[in-house]
Short mmCIF file of C-alpha atoms in Angstrom, two decimals:
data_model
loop_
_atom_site.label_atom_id
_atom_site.label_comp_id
_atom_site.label_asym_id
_atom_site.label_seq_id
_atom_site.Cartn_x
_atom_site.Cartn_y
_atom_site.Cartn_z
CA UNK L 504 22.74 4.81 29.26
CA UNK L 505 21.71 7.08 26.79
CA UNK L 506 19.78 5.68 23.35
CA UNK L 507 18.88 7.30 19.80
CA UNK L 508 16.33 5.35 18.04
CA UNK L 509 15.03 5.96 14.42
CA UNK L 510 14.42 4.15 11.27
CA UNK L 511 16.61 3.12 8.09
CA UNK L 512 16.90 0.24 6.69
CA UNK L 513 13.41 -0.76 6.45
CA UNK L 514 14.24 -1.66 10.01
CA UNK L 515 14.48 0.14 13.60
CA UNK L 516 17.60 1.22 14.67
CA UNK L 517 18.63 1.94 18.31
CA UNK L 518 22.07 3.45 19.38
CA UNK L 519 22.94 2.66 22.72
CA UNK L 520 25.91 4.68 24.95
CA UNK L 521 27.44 5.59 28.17
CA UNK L 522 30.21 6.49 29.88
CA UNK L 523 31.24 10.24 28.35
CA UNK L 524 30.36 13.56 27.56
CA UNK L 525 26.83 14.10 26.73
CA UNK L 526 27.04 16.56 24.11
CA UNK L 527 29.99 14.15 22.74
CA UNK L 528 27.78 11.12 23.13
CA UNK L 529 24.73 12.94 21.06
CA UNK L 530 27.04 14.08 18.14
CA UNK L 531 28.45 10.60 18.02
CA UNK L 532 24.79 10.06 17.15
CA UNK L 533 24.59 11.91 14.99
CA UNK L 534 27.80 11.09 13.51
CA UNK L 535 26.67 7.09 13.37
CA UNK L 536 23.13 8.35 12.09
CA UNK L 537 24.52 10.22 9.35
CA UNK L 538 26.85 6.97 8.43
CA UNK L 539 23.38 4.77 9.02
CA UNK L 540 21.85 6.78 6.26
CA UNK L 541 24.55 7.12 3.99
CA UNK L 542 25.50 3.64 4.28
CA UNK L 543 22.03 2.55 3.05
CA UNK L 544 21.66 4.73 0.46
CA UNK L 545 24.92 2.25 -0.72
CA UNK L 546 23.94 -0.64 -0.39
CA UNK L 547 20.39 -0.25 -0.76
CA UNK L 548 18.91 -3.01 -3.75
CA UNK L 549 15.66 -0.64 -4.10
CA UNK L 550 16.89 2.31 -5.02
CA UNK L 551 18.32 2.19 -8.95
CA UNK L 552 20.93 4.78 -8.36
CA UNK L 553 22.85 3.06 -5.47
CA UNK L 554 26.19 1.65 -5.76
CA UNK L 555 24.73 -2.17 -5.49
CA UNK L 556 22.56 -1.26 -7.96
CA UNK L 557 25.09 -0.17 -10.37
CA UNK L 558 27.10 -2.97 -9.51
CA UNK L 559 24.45 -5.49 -10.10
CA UNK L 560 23.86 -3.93 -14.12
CA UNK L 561 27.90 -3.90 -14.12
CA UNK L 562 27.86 -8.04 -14.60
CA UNK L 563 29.68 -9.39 -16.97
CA UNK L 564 32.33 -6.03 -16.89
CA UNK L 565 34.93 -4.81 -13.74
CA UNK L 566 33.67 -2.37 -11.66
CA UNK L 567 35.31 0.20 -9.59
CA UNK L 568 33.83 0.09 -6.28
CA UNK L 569 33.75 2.04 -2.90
CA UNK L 570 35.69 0.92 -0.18
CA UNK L 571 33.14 0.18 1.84
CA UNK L 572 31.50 -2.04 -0.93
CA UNK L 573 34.62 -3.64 -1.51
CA UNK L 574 35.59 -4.51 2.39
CA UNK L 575 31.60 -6.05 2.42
CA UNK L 576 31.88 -8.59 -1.01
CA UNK L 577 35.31 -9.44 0.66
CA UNK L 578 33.83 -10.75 3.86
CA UNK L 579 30.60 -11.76 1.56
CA UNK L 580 33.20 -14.10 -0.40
CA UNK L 581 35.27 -15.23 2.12
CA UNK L 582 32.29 -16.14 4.23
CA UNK L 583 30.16 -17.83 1.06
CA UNK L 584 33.26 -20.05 1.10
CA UNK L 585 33.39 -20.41 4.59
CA UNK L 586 29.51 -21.57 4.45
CA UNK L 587 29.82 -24.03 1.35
CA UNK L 588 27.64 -21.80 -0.44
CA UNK L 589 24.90 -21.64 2.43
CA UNK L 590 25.27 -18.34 2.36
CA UNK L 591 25.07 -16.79 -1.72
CA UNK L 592 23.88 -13.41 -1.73
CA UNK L 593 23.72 -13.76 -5.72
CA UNK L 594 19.94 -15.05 -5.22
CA UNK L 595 18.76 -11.58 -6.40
CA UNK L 596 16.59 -13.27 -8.97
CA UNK L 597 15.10 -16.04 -7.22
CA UNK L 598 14.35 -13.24 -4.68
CA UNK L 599 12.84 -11.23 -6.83
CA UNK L 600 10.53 -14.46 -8.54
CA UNK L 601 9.31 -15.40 -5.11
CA UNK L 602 8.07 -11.36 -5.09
CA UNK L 603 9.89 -9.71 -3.05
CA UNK L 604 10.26 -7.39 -5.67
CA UNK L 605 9.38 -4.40 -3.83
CA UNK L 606 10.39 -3.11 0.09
CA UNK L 607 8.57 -4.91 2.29
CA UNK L 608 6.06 -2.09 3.29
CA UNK L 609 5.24 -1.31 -0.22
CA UNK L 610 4.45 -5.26 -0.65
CA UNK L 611 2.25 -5.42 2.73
CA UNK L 612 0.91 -1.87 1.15
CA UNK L 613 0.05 -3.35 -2.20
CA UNK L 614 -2.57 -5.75 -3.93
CA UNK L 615 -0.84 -9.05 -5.02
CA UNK L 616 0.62 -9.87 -7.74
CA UNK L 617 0.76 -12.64 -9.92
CA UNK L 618 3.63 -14.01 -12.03
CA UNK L 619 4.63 -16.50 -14.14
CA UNK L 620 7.80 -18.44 -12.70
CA UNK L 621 10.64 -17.34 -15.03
CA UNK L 622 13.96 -20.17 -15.40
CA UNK L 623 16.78 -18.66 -13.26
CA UNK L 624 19.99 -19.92 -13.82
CA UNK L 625 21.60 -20.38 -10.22
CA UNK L 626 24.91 -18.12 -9.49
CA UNK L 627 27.59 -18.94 -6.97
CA UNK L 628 29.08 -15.92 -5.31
CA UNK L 629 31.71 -17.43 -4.63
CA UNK L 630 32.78 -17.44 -8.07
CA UNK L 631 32.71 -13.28 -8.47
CA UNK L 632 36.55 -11.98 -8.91
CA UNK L 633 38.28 -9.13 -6.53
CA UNK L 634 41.04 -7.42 -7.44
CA UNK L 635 42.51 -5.67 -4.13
CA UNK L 636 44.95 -3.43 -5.49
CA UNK L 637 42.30 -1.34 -7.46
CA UNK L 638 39.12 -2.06 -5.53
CA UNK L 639 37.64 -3.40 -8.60
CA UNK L 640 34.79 -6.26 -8.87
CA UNK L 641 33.60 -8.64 -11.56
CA UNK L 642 30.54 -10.07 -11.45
CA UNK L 643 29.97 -12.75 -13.65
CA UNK L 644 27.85 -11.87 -16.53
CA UNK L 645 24.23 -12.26 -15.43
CA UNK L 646 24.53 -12.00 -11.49
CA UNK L 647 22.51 -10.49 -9.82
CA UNK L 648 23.29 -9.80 -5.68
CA UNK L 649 21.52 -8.59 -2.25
CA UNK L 650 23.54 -7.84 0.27
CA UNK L 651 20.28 -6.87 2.52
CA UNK L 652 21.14 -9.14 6.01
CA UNK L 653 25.23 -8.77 5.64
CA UNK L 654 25.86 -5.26 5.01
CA UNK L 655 23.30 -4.48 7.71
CA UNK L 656 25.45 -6.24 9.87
CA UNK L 657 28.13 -4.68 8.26
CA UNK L 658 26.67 -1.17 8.82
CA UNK L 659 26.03 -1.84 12.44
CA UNK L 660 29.50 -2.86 13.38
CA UNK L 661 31.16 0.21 11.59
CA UNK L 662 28.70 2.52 13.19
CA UNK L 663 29.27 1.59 16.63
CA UNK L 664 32.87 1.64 16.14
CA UNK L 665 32.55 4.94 15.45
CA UNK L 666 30.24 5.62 18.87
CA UNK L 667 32.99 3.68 20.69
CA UNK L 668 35.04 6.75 20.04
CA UNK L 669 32.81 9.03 22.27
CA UNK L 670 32.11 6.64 24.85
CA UNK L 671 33.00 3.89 27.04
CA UNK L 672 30.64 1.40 26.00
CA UNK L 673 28.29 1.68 23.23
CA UNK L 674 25.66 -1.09 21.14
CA UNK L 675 24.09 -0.44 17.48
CA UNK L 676 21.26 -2.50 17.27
CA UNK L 677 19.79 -2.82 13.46
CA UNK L 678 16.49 -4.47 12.95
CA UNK L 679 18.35 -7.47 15.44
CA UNK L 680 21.99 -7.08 13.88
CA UNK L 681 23.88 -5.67 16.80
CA UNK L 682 27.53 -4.94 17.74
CA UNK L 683 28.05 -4.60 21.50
CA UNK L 684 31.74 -2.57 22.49
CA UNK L 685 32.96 -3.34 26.04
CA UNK L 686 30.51 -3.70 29.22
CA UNK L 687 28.11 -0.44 30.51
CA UNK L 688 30.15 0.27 34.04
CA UNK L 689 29.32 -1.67 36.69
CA UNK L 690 27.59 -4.50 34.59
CA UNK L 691 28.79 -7.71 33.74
CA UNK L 692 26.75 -8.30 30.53
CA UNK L 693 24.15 -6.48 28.04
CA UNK L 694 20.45 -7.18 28.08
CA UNK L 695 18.90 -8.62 25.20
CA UNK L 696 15.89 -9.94 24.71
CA UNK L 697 15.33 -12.78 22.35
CA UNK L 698 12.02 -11.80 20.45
CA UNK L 699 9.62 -14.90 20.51
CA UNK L 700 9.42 -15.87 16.68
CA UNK L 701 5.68 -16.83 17.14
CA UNK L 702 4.86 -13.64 19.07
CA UNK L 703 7.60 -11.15 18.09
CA UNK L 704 5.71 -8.99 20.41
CA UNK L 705 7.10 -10.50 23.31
CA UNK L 706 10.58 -12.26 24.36
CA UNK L 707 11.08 -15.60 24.73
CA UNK L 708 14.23 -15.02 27.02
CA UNK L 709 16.08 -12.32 28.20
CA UNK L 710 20.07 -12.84 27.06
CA UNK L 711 22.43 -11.54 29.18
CA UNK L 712 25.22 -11.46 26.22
CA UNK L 713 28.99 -10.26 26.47
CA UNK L 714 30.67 -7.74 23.49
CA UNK L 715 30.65 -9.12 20.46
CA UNK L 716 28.20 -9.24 18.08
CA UNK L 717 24.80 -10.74 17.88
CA UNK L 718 21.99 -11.46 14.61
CA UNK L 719 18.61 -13.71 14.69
CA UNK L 720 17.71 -14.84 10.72
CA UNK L 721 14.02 -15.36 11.47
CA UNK L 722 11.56 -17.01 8.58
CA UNK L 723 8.42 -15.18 10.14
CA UNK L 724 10.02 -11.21 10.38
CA UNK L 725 9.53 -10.65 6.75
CA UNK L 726 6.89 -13.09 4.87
CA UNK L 727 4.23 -12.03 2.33
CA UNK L 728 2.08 -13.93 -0.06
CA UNK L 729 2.94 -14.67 -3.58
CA UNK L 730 0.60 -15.87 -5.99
CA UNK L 731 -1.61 -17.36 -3.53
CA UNK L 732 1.48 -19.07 -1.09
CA UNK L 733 2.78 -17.58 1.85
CA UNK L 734 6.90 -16.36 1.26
CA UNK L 735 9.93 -15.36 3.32
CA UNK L 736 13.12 -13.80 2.37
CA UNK L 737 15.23 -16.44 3.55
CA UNK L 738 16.28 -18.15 -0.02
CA UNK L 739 17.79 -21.62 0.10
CA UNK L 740 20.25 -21.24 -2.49
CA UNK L 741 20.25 -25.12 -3.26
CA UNK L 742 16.63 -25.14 -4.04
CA UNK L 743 16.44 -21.16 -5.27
CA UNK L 744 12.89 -21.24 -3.23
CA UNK L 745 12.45 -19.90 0.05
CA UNK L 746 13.96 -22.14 2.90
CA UNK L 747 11.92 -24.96 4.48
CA UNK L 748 13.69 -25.51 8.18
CA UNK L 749 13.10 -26.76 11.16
CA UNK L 750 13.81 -24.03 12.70
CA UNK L 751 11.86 -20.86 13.25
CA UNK L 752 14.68 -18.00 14.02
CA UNK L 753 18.92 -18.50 14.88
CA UNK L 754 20.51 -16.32 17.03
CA UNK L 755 24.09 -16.55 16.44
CA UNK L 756 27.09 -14.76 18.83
CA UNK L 757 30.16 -13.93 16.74
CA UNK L 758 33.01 -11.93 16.69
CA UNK L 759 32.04 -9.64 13.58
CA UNK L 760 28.36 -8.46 12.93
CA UNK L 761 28.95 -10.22 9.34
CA UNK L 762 29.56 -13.24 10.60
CA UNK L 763 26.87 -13.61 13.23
CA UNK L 764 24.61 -12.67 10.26
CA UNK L 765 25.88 -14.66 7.86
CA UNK L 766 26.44 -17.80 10.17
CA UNK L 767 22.66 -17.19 11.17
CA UNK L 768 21.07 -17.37 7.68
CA UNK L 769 23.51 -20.39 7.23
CA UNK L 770 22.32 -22.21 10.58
CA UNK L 771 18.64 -21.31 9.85
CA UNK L 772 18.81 -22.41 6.00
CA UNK L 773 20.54 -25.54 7.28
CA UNK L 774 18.69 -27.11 9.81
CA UNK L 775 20.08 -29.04 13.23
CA UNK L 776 22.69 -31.55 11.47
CA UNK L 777 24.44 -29.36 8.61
CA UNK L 778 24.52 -26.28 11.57
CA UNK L 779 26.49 -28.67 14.18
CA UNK L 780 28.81 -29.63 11.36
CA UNK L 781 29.59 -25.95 10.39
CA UNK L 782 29.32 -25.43 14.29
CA UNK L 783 32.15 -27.69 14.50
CA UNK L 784 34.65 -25.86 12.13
CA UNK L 785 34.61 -23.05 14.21
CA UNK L 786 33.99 -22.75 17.80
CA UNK L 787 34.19 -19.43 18.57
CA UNK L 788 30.88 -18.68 17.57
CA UNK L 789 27.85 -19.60 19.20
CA UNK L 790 23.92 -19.91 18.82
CA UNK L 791 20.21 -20.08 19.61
CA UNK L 792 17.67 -22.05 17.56
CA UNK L 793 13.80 -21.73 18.19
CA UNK L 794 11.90 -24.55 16.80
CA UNK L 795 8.14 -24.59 15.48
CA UNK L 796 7.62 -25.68 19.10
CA UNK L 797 9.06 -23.10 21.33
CA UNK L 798 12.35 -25.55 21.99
CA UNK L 799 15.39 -24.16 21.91
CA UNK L 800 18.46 -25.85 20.52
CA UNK L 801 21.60 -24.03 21.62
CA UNK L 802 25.48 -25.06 20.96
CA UNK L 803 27.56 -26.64 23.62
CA UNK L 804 29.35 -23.18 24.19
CA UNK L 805 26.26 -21.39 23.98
CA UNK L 806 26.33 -20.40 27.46
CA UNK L 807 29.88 -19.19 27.09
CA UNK L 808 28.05 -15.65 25.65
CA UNK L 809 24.44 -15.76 26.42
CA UNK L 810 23.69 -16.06 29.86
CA UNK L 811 19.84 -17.09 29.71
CA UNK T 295 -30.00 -57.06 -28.63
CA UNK T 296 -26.77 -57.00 -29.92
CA UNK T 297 -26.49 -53.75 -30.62
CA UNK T 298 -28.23 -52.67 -27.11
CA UNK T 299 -25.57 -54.15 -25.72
CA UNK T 300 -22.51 -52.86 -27.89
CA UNK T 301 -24.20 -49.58 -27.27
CA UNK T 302 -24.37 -50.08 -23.24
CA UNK T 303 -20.73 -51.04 -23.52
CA UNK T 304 -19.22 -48.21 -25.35
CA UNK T 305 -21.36 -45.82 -23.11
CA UNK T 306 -20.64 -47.29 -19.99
CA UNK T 307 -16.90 -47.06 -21.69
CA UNK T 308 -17.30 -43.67 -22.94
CA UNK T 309 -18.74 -42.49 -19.29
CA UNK T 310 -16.26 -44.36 -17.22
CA UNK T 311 -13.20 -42.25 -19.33
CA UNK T 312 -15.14 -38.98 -19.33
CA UNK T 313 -15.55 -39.25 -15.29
CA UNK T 314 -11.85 -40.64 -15.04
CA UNK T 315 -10.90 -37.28 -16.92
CA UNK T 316 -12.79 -34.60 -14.76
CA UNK T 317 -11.81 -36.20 -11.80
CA UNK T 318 -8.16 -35.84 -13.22
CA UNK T 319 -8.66 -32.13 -13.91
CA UNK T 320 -10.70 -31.54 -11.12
CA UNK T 321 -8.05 -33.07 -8.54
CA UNK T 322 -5.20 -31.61 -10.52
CA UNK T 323 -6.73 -27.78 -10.28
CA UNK T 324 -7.63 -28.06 -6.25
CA UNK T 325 -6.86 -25.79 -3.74
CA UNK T 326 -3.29 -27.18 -2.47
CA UNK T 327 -2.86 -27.82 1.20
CA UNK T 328 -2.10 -24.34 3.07
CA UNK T 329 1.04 -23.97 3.96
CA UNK T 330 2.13 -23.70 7.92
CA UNK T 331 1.01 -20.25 9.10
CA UNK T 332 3.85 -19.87 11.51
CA UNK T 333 2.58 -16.61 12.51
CA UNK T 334 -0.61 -17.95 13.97
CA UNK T 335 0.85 -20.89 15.84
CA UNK T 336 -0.78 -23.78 17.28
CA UNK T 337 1.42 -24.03 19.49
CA UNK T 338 2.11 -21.73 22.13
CA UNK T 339 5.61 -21.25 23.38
CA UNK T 340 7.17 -20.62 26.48
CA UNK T 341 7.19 -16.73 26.94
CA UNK T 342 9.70 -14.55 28.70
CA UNK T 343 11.48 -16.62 30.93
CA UNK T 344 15.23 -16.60 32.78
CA UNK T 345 16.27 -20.00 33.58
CA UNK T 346 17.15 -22.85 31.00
CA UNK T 347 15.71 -26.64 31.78
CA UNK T 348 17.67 -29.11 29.83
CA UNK T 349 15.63 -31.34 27.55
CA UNK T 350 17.76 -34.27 26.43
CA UNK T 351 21.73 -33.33 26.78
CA UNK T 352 22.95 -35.93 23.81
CA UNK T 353 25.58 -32.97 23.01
CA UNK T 354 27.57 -35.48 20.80
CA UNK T 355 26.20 -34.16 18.17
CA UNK T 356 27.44 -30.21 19.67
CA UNK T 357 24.24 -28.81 20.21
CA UNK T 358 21.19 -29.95 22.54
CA UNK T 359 17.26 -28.83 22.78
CA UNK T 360 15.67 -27.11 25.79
CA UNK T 361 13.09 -25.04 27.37
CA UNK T 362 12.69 -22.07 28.58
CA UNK T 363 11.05 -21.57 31.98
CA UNK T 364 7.94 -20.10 33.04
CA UNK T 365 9.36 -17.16 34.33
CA UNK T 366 7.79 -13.86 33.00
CA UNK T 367 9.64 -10.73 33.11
CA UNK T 368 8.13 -7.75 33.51
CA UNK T 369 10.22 -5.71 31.50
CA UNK T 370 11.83 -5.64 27.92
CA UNK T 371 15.23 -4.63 27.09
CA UNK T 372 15.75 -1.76 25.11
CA UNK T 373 18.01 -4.00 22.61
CA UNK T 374 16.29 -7.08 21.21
CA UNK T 375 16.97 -9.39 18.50
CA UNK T 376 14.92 -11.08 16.47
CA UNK T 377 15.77 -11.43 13.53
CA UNK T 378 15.38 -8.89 9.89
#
């Protein structure tokens, strides 16, 4: 198996492959590097020249977008719909207002700041209009979207389709938002390891997971303090404040590396009862939840995909 | 007298609100409670492990809790997920 590992994304990225050519295998690399980098310079929500960022001061007016950014608010939509609204990337603002304002290593980097909470008025993504024949988007006027956790996803499946190309079997792994094509020869599953949310250190289980893809929403990767309370990013779009759960971190199995993100934030924002009940509509996904304890609360068909 | 006393009553009045008040504004500007530092548990959690125990299987409601087991590894897999 041969890896590339580097970082984009504020996150680490590893490229796993084997089964071809070397030098084809290293300038499919480079190839799904190139596409890494590109890709975030896209959808990036910290940078005021990318495309989301353009997008986001479009509201109110159509905008032409890229492919790429129309295939992702496609699959945002359809899944926001999917979710009952548990997943709404249009909580930008509410984002922003619990101060995450900033990357993340600029706020760790950074003295605190203090602000006075500002009235948001709550967006549904759901509501945002597509028009497929010209690519076009309308926000409506005042929204204001991340698509951080989904177009990472996104990102990671569409690079290591590309790797699939030069190889037999091939993973992208973004900051824990992976897409695994077909089985390394001779094995019968991938490794994972299932970082320990209260010691992210270490794992808490080694997964033994077939192709597909795989995301973990975790409330203790990215948390900061804000005027004097400790934050996440994870934003309960009911309550526009960061999410109060049961649960520490979700691992979900899907098909796409959208959904298993999307379905992960949804499980995580949810909690045990509303996660069975979206569980329910849709079997073929699968997941892991780690509790404040260190219990684990897995679907009935978790087994099916992660072999503990 | 009289006035001794009408004086010890508004006082004792006056003193009773005035404490009433700065305990208000005294409670109301406290430290809150901390929140949960859930990255300095209390708890510690079963680390690195293999095999699943099975806590409670009520699965009607389509998912159940367990445990991992005390198994460490030795090793860590070049792919991990934990969430971004």
């Amino acid at each position: 198996m041969l890896y590339d590992e580097f970082r984009a994304m504020n996150s680490n990225i590893v490229l796993a492959a084997s089964g071809g050519d070397l030098a084809v295998i290293n300038s499919g690399f480079s190839s799904a590097r190139n596409f890494i980098n590109q890709s975030e310079e896209r959808f990036t929500r910290f940078s005021e020249e990318s495309e989301l960022a353009r997008l986001n001061r479009s509201a109110g007016d159509w905008f032409q977008a890229s492919a790429e950014m129309f295939e992702v608010l496609q699959e945002a939509q359809r899944l926001a719909i999917e979710t009952d609204g548990l997943f709404n990337p249009a909580i930008l603002p509410e984002l922003k207002q619990a101060g995450y304002d900033r990357s993340l290593d600029e706020i760790k980097n950074s003295k605190p700041r203090i602000k006075p909470p500002m009235v948001i008025k709550k967006q549904d993504f759901r509501q945002i209009k597509l028009d497929k024949a010209t690519n076009s988007v309308l926000f409506p006027k005042g929204m204001q979207v991340d698509l951080g956790g989904i177009a990472k996803g996104w990102i990671a499946e569409q690079a290591a389709q590309q790797l699939a190309k030069v190889s037999c079997a091939c993973a992208v792994n973004a900051g824990g938002d992976m897409y695994l094509v077909n089985l390394p020869e001779g094995e019968t599953s991938w490794e994972v390891g299932l970082e320990n949310p209260l010691d992210p250190e270490h794992d808490l289980a080694i997964l033994h997971v077939l192709p597909g893809a795989v995301a973990t929403s975790s409330i203790t990767k990215r948390e900061w303090k804000h005027n004097g309370k400790l934050q996440h990013h994870l934003i309960d779009p009911r309550s526009g404040k960061p999410a109060e759960t049961e649960w520490l971190s979700v691992t979900v199995w899907a098909k796409t590396a959208a959904e298993a993100e999307v379905y992960a934030k949804a499980f995580l924002i949810a909690g045990p009862r509303v996660a069975d009940r979206l569980y329910i509509k849709d079997t073929t996904k699968a997941y892991l939840a780690v509790d404040r304890h260190g219990w684990v609360r897995g679907s009935e068909n978790y087994h099916e995909v992660f072999h503990v | 007298m009289k006035i001794i006393k009408k004086g010890m009553r508004v006082w004792i009045t006056a003193a009773s609100m005035f404490s009433f008040l700065v305990g208000w504004v005294f409670f109301a500007h406290a430290n809150k409670p901390a929140p949960l530092q859930v990255s300095q548990p209390t708890v510690s959690a079963p680390v690195r492990n293999q095999s699943v125990r099975t806590f409670n299987s009520n699965s009607g409601s389509g998912s159940f809790p367990f445990s991992f087991q005390n198994q460490a590894q030795s090793f860590s897999p070049r792919l991990r997920t934990g969430g971004s």
